[in-house]
Short mmCIF file of C-alpha atoms in Angstrom, two decimals:
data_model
loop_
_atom_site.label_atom_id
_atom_site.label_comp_id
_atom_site.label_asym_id
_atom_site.label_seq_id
_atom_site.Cartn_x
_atom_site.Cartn_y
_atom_site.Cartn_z
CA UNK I 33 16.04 -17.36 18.66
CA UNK I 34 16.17 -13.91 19.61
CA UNK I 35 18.54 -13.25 22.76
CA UNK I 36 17.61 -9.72 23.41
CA UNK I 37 13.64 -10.85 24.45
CA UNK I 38 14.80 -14.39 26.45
CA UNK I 39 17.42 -12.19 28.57
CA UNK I 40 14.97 -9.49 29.85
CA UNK I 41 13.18 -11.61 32.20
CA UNK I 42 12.83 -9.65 35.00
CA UNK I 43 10.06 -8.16 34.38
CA UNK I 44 6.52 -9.25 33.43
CA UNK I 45 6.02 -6.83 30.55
CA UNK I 46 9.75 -8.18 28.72
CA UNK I 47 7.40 -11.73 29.41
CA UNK I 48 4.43 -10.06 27.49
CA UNK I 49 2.31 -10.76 29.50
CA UNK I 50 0.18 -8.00 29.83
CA UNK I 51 -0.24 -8.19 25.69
CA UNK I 52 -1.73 -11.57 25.81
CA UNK I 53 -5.42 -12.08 25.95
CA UNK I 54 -6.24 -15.11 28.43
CA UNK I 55 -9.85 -15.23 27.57
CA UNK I 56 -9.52 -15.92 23.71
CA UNK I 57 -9.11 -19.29 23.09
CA UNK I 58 -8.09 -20.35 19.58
CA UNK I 59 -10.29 -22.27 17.47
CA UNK I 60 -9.53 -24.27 14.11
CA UNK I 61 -10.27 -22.66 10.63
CA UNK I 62 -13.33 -21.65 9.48
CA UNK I 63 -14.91 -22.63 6.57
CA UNK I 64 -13.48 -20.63 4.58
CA UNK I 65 -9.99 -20.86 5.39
CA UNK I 66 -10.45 -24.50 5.61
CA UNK I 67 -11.26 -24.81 2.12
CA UNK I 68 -8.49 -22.65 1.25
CA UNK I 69 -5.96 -24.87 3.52
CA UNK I 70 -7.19 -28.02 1.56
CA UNK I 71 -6.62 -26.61 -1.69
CA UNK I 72 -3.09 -25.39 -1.12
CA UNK I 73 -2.29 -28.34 0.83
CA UNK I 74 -2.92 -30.40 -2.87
CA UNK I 75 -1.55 -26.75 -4.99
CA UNK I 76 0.69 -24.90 -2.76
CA UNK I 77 3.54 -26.76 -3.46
CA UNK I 78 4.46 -26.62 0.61
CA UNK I 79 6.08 -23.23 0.09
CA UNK I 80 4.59 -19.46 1.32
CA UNK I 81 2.16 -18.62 -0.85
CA UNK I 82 0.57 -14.91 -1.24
CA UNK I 83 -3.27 -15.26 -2.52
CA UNK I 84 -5.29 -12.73 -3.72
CA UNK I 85 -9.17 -13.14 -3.65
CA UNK I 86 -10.89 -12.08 -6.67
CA UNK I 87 -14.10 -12.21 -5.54
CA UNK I 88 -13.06 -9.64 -3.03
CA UNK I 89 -11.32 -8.08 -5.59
CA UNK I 90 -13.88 -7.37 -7.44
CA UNK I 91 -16.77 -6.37 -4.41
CA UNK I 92 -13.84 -3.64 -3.45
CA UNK I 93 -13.79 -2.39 -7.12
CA UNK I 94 -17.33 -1.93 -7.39
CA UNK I 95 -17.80 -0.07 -4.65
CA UNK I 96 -14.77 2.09 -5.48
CA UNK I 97 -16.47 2.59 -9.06
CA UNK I 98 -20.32 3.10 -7.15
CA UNK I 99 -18.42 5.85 -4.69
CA UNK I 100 -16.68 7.33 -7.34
CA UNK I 101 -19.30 8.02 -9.90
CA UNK I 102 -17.85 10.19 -12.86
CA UNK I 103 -14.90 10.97 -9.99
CA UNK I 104 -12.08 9.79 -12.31
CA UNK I 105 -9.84 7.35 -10.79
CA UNK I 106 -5.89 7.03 -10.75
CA UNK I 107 -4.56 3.65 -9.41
CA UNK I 108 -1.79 3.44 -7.11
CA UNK I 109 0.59 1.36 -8.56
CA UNK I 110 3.16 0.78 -5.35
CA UNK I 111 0.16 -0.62 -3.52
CA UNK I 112 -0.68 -2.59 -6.46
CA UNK I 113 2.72 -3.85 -7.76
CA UNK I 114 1.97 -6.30 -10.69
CA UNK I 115 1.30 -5.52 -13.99
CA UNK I 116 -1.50 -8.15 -13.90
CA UNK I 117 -3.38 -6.76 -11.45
CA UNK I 118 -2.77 -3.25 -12.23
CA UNK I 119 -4.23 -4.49 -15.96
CA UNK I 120 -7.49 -6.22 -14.51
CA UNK I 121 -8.07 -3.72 -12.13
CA UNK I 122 -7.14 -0.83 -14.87
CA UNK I 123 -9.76 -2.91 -17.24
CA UNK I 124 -12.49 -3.29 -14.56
CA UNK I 125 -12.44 -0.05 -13.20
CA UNK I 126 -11.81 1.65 -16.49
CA UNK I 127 -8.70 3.75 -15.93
CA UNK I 128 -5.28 3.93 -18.03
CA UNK I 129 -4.16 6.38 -15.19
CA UNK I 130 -1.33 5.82 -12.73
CA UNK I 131 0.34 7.32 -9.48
CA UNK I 132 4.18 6.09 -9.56
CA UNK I 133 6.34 6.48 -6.45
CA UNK I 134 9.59 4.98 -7.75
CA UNK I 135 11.98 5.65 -11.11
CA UNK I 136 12.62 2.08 -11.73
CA UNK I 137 8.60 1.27 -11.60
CA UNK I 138 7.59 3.99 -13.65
CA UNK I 139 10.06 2.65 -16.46
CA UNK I 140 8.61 -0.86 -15.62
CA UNK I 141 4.98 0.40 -16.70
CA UNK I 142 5.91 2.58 -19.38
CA UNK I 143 6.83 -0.65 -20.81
CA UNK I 144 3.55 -2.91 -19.77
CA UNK I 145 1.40 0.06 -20.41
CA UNK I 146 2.39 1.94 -23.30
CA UNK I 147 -1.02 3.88 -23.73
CA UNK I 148 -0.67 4.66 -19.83
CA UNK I 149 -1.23 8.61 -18.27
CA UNK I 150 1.48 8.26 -15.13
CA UNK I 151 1.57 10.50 -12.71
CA UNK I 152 4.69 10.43 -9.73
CA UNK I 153 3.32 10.69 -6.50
CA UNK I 154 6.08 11.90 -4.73
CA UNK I 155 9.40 14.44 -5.82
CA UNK I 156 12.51 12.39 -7.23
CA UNK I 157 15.94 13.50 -7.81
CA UNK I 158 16.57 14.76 -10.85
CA UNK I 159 19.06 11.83 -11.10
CA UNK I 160 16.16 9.83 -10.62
CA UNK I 161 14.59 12.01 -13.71
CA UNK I 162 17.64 11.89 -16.12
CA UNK I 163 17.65 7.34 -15.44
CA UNK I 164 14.08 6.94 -16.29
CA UNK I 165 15.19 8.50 -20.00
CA UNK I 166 18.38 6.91 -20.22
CA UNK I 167 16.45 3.45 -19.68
CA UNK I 168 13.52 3.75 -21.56
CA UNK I 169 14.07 2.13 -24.82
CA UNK I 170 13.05 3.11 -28.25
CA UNK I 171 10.04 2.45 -30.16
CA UNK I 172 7.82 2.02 -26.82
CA UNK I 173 4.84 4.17 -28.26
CA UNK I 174 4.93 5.89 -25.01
CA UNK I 175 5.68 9.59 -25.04
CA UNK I 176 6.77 11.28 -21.83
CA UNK I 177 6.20 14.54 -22.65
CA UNK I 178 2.33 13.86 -22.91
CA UNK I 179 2.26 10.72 -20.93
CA UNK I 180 4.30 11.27 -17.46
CA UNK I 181 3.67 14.47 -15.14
CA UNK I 182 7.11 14.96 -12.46
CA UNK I 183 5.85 16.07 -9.30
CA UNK I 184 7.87 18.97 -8.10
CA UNK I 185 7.62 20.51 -4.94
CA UNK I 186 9.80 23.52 -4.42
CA UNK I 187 11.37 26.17 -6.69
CA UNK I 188 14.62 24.87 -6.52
CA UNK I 189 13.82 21.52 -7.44
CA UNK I 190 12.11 22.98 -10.58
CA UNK I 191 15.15 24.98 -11.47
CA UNK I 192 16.64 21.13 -11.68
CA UNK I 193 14.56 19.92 -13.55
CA UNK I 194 14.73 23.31 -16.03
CA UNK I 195 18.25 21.94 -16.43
CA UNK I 196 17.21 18.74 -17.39
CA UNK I 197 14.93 19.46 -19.87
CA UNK I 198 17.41 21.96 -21.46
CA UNK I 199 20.39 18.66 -21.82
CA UNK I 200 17.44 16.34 -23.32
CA UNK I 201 16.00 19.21 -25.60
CA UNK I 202 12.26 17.50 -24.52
CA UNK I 203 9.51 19.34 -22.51
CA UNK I 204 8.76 17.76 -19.42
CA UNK I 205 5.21 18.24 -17.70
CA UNK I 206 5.10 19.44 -14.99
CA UNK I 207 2.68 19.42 -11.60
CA UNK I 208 2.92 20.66 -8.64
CA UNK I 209 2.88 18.88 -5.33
CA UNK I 210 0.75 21.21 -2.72
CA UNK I 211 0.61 21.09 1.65
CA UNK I 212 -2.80 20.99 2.28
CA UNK I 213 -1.78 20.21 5.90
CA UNK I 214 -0.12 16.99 5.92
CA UNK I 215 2.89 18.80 6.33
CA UNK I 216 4.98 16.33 4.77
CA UNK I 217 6.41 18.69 2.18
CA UNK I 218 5.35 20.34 -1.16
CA UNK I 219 4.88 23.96 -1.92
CA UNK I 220 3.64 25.50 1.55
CA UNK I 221 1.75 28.52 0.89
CA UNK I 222 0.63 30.50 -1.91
CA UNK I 223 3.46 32.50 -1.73
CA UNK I 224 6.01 29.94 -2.30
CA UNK I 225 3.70 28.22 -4.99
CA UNK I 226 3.82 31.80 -6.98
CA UNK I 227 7.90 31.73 -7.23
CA UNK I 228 7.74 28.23 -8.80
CA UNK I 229 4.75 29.59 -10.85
CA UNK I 230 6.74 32.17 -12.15
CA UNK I 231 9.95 30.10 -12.91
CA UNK I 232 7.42 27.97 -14.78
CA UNK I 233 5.83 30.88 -17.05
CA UNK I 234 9.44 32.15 -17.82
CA UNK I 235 10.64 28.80 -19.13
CA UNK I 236 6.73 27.46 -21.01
CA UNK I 237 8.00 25.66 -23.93
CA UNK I 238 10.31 23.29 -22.13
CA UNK I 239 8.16 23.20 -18.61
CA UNK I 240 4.38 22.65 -19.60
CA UNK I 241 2.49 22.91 -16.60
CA UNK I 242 -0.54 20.02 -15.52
CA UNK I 243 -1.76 20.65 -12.53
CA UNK I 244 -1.25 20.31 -8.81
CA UNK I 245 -1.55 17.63 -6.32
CA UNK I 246 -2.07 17.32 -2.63
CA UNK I 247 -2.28 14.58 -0.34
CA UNK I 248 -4.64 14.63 2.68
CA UNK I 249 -4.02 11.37 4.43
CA UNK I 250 -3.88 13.43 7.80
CA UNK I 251 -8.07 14.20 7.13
CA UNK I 252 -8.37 9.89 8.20
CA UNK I 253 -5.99 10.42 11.41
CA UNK I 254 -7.71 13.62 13.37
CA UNK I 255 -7.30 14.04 16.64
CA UNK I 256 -9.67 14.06 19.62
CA UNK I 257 -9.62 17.49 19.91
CA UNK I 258 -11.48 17.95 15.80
CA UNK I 259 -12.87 15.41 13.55
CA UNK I 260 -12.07 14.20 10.02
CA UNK I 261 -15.33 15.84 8.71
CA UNK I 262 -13.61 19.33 9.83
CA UNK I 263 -10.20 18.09 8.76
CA UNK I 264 -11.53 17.49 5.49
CA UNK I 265 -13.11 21.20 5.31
CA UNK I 266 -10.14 22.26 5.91
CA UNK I 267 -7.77 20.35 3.53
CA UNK I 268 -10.12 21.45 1.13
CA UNK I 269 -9.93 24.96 1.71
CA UNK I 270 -6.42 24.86 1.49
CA UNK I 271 -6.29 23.40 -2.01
CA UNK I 272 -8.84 25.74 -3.32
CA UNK I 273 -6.43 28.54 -2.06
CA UNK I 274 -3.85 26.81 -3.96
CA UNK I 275 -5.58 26.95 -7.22
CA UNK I 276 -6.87 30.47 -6.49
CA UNK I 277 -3.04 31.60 -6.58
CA UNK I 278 -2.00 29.14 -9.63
CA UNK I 279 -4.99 31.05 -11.59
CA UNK I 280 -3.29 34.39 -11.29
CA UNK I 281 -0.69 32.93 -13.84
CA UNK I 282 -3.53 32.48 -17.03
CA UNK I 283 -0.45 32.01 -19.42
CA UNK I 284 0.32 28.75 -18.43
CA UNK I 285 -2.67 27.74 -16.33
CA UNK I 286 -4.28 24.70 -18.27
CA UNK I 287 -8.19 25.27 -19.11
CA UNK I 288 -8.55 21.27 -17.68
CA UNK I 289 -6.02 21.26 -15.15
CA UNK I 290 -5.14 17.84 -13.63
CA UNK I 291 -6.43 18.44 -9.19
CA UNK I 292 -5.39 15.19 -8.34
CA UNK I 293 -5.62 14.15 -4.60
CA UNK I 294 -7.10 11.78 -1.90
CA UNK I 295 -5.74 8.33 -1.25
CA UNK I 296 -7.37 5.09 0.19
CA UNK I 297 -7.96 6.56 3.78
CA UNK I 298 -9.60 9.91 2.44
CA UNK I 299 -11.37 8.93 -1.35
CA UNK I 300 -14.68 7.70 0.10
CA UNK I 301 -15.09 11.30 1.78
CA UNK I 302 -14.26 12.89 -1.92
CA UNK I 303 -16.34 10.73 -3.77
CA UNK I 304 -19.19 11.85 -0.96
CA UNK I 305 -18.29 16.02 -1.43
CA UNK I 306 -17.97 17.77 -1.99
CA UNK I 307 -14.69 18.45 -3.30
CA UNK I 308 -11.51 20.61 -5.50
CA UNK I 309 -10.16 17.23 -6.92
CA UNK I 310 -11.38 15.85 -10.77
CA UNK I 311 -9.18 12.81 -10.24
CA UNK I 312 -8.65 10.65 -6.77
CA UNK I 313 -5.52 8.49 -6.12
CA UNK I 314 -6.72 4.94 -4.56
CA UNK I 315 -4.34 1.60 -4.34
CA UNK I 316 -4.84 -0.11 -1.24
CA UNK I 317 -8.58 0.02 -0.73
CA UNK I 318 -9.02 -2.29 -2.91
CA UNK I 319 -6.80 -5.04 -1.51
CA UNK I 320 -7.65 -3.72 2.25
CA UNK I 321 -4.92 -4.86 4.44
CA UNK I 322 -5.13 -4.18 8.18
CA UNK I 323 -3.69 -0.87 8.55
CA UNK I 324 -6.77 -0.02 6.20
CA UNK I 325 -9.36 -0.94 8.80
CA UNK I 326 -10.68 2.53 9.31
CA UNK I 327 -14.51 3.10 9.70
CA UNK I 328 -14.67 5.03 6.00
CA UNK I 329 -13.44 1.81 4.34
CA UNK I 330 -15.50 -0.75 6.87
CA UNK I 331 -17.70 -2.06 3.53
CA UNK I 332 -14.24 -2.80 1.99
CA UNK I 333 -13.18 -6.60 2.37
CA UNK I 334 -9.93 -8.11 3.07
CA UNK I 335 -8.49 -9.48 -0.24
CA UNK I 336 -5.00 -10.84 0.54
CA UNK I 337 -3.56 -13.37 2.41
CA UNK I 338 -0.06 -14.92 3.31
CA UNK I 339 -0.48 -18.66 3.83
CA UNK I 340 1.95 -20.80 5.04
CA UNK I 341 3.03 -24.49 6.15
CA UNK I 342 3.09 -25.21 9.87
CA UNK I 343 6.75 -27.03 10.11
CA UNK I 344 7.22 -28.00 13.80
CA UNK I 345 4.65 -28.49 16.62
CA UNK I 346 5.75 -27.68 20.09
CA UNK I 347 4.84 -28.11 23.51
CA UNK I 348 7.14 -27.06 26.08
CA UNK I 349 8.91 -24.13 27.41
CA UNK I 350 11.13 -22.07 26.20
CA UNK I 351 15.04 -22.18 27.10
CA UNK I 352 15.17 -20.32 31.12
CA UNK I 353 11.49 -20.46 31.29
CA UNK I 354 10.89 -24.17 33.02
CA UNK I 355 9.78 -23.24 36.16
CA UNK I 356 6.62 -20.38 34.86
CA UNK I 357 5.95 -22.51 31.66
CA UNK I 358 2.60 -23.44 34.32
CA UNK I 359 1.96 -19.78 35.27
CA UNK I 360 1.92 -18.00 31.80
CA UNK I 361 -0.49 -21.33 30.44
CA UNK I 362 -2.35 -20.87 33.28
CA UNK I 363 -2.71 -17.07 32.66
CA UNK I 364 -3.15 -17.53 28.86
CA UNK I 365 -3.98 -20.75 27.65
CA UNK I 366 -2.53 -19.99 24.16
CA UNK I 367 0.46 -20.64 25.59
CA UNK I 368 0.18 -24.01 25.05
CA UNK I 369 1.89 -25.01 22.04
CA UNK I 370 4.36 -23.42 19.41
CA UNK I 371 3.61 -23.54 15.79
CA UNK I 372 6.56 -22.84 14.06
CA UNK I 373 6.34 -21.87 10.08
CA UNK I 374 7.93 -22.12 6.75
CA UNK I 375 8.94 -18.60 6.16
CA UNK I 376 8.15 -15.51 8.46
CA UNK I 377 9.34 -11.95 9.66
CA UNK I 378 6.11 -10.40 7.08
CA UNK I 379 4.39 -7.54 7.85
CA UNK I 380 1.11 -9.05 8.69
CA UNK I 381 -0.82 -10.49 11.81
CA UNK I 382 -2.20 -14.17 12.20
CA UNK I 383 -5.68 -14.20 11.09
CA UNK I 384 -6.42 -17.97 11.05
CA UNK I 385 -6.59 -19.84 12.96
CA UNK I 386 -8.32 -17.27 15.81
CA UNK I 387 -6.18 -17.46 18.74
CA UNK I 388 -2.58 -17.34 17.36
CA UNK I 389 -0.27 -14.86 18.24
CA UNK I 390 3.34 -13.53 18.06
CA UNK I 391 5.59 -14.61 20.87
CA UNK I 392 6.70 -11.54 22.52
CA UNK I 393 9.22 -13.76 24.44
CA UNK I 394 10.65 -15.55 21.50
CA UNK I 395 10.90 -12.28 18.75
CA UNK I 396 10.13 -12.57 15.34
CA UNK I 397 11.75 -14.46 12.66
CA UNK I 398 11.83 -14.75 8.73
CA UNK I 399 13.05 -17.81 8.66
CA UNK I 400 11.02 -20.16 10.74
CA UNK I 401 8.27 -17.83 12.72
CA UNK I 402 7.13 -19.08 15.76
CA UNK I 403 3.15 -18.16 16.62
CA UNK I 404 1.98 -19.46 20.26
CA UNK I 405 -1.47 -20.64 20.22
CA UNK I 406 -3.81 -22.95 22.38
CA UNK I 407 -4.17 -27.00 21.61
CA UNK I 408 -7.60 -26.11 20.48
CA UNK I 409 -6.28 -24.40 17.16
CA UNK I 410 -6.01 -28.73 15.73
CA UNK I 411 -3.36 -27.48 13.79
CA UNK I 412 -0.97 -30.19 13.16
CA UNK I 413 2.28 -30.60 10.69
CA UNK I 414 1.80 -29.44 7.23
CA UNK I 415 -1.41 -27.27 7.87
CA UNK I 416 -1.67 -24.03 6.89
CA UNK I 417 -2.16 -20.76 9.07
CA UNK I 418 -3.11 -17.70 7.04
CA UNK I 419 -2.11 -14.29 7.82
CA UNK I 420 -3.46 -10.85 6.72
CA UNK I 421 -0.65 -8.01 5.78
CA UNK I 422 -0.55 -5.10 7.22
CA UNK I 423 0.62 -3.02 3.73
CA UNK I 424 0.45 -4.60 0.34
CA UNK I 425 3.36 -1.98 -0.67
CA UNK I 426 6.74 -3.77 -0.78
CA UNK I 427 5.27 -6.88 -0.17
CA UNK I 428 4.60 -8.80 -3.76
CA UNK I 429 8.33 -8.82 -4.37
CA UNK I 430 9.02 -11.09 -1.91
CA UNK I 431 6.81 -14.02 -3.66
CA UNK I 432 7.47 -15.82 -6.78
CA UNK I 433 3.79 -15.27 -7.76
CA UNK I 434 0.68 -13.91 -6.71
CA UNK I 435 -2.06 -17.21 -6.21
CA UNK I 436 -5.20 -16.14 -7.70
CA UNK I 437 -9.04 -17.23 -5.67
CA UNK I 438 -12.05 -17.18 -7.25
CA UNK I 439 -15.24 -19.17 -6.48
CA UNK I 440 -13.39 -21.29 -3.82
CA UNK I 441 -10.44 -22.11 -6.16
CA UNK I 442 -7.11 -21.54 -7.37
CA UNK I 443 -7.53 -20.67 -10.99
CA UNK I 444 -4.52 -18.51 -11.95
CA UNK I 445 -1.53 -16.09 -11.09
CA UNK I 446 0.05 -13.09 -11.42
CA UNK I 447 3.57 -12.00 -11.18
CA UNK I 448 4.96 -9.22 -9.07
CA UNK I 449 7.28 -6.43 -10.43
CA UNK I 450 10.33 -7.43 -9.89
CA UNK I 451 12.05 -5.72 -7.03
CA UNK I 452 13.97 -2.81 -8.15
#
């Protein structure tokens, strides 16, 4: 229990009661989570399960590939952390490429994927650099000088990584990470880009340059005040100003350079044009958890679940609460009974059955979650509620496997990368 909510009481809003929704009654599962319940009830083993839905899967991977066209594709690998997905997804949508955001992952798929093009998605130490060599082991068939691009973002980081390169005696390949008005970093203005530029064509044979990248998830987040069709204009300009200045340095401007860019929230809007990039990033689409509900991804489908065993039933107050247990039922009847569950504290919200909630009395908890719901849920000890994640990143290493759903059965699974 959670002391810091059931001490606040003096005031309706440390209740919650102005979050709760009195007029939505909970119902029991639909069909299709009803089916689902049944079969983990007989194959779940009673434990948290995290189930992907292949048929979803695959509807979000289509219509990636339909978007895209000839766009080529890079998947995301933090959103997508297992090497069996990463490999049916890689297969299905026809891509060997990959965006890593973390050293100890990108050693992880130099090993699954030897034949793999991987691409860091954000700037790493250079200590971060000099482990990924020092734990790759020998005989992989998986060169980093042609087959991983740093990201660097600032002349002195470069001048790092110049160091580096000199103590291994291997070229490293380089591309550079652009603001195109996220303002999260990268090389601000032309300007700045032209310094690392020039570092770059002083030091060719041992820094080969790629390309540049620039993120643009600001474009899906506009304010009132514009609109993401304008944002994206304008992100747009701003990377063709980018490669305007990197073309002043022919010498080691690449004839194909690598524009990669985009991102879940922005690809369908690239794949539309028109646009700088000949490669888009995309990870989480294509498993769509909430925080993806966003108009441009609204023919995407939902294609993960947490499901989990109800362990307690209760009806009653809460400890201090006796005397307006009748008030906040009366106000919201899903304040009826407490479904307490094996496992909790995941970043996800109940999705079924309809009706259950958080208690924002009670706090959260990862041990034994407690959801408040109405009587009319039916759920009863050793049913399972179902909840949708908000992010998929960080989340697969908290399950032993990933439960695989097609055609209204378990038929396989997958593991997760192990956490790092």
């Amino acid at each position: 229990m959670k002391r810091r909510h059931l001490l606040g009481l003096g005031a309706l809003g440390a209740l919650g009661l102005w979050a709760m929704r009195p007029g939505d009654q909970g119902r029991p599962h639909t069909a299709y989570f009803a089916d689902l319940q049944s079969l983990l009830k007989q194959e779940g083993g009673g434990v948290p399960q995290l189930v992907i839905d292949l048929d979803h899967l695959d509807a979000n991977a289509d219509l990636l590939a339909q978007r895209l066209g000839k766009l080529p594709l890079r998947l995301v690998a933090k959103s997508l952390a297992s090497n069996g997905l990463l490999d049916y997804l890689a297969k299905r949508l026809t891509t060997r490429r990959f965006m890593v955001f973390h050293q100890p992952q990108a050693n992880q798929l130099a090993q699954a994927f030897p034949d793999a093009d991987l691409l860091l998605g954000k700037p790493l130490p250079v200590a971060a650099a000099l482990a990924f060599y020092q734990q790759l082991p020998n005989g992989l068939g998986f060169d980093p000088t042609r087959q991983l691009t740093w990201l660097i973002d600032s002349p002195q980081r470069l001048v790092q990584y110049l160091e580096l390169a000199k103590a291994l005696q291997k070229p490293m390949s380089i591309a550079l990470e652009i603001d195109i008005g996220l303002q999260r970093g990268g090389h601000p203005d032309a300007a700045n880009l032209a310094q690392t530029l020039r570092l770059l064509a002083d030091n060719s044979t041992l820094l080969q340059l790629r390309g540049l990248m620039g993120y643009d998830a600001q474009v899906a987040h506009a304010p009132l005040w514009t609109d993401s069709q304008q944002a994206f204009t304008a992100a747009n300009e701003r990377y063709a100003a980018f490669i305007d200045a990197a073309r002043a340095f022919p010498a080691i401007w690449p004839r194909q350079p690598l524009l990669n860019g985009a991102g879940s929230l922005t690809y369908p809007l690239h794949a539309k044009g028109p646009t700088p990039l000949n490669e888009v990033a995309v990870g989480s689409a294509l498993l769509k958890p909430a925080e993806f509900d966003t108009p441009l991804l609204a023919s995407h489908q939902s294609a993960m679940w947490i499901a989990t065993p109800v362990l307690k039933v209760q009806r009653g107050p809460l400890p201090y609460l006796q005397q307006a247990q009748g008030m906040l039922e009366a106000w919201n009847p899903n304040r009826q009974n407490a479904y307490y569950l094996y496992g909790g504290g995941w970043p996800a919200e109940p999705a079924s059955p309809a009706g259950l909630a958080y208690d924002g009395i009670y706090g959260r908890s990862p041990n034994q979650e407690r959801l408040i719901g109405s009587a009319t849920t039916g759920l009863s000890v050793d049913d399972w509620v179902f909840l949708r994640p908000l992010l998929s990143e960080g989340l697969f290493s908290g399950f032993g496997q990933l439960r695989l759903l097609r055609h209204g059965r378990l038929v396989g699974t997958w593991k997760p990368q192990p956490a790092a």
